[in-house]
PDB file of C-alpha atoms in Angstrom:
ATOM      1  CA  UNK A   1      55.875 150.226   5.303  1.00  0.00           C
ATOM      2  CA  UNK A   2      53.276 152.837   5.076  1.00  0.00           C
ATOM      3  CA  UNK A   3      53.791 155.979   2.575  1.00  0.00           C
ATOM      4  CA  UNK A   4      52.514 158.985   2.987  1.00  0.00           C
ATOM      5  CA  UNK A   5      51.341 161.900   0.546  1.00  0.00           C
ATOM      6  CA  UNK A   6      54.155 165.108   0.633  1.00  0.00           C
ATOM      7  CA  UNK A   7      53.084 167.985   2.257  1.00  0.00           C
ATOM      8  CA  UNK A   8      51.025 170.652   0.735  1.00  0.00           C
ATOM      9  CA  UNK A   9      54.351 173.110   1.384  1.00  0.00           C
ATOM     10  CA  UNK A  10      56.790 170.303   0.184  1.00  0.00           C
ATOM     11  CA  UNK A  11      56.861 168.914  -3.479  1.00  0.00           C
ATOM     12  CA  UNK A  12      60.174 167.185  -4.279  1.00  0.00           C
ATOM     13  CA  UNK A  13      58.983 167.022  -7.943  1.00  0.00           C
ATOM     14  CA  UNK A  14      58.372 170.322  -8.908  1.00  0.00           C
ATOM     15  CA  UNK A  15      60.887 172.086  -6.362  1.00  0.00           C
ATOM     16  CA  UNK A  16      63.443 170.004  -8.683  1.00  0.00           C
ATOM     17  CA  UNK A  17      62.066 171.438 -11.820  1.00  0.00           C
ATOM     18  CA  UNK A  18      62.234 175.043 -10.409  1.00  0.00           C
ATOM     19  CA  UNK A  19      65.623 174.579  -9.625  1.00  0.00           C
ATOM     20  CA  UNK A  20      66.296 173.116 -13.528  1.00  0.00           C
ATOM     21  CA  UNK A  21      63.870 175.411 -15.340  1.00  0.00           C
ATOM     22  CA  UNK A  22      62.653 178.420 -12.762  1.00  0.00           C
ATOM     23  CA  UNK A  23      59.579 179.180 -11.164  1.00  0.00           C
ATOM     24  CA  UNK A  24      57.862 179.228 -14.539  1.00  0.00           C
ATOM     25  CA  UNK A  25      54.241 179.693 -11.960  1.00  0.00           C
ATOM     26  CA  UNK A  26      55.387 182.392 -10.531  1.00  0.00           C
ATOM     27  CA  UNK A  27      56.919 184.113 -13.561  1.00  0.00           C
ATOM     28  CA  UNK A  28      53.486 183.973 -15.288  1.00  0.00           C
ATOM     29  CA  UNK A  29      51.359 184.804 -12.212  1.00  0.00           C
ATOM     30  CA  UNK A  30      53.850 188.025 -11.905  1.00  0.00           C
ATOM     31  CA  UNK A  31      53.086 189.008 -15.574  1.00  0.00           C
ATOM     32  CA  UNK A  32      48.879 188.464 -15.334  1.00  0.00           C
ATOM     33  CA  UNK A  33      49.310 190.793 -12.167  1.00  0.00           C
ATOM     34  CA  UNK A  34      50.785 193.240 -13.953  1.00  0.00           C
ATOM     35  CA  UNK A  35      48.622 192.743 -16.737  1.00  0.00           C
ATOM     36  CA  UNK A  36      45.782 193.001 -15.167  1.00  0.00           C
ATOM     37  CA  UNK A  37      46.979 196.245 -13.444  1.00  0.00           C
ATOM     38  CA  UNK A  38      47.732 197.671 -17.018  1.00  0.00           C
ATOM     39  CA  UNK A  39      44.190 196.890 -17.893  1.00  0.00           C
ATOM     40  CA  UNK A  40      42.191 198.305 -14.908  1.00  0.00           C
ATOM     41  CA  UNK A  41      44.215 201.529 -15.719  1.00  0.00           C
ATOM     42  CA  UNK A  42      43.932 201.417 -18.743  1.00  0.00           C
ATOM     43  CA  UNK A  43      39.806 201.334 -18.660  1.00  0.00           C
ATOM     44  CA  UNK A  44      39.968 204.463 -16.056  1.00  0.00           C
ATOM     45  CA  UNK A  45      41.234 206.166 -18.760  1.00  0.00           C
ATOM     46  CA  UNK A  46      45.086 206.816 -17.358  1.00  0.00           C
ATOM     47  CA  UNK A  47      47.171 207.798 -20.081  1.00  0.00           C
ATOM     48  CA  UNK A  48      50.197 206.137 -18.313  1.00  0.00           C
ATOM     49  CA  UNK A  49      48.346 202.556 -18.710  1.00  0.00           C
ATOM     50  CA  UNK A  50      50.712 202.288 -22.353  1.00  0.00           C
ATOM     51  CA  UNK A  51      51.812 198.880 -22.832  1.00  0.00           C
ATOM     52  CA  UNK A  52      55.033 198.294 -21.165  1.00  0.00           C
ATOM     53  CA  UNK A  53      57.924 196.028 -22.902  1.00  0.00           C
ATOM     54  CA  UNK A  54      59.078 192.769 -21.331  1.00  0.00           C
ATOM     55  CA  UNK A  55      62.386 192.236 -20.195  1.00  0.00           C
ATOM     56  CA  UNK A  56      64.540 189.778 -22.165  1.00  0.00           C
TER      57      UNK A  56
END
């Protein structure tokens, strides 16, 4: 019996630590996004670009 590598889209492993922990990937990508945003406007000089407070 042959095995064969999981799918790209399918990772038994980490879907069962998502469902334990969270997405903690997509949690962080979410916050450099924003980050990032908060930065570009901040460097064009928008006076709205004030650091925002994370929710807890």
């Amino acid at each position: 019996m042959t095995s064969h590598p999981p799918a790209k889209d399918h990772l038994p492993v980490y879907d069962g630590l998502v469902r334990e922990r969270g997405d903690v990937v997509a949690e962080v990508r979410e916050v450099a996004e924003r980050t990032l945003d908060q930065a570009r406007r901040a460097l064009a000089g928008d006076p709205g670009a004030r650091r925002e407070r994370a929710p807890r």
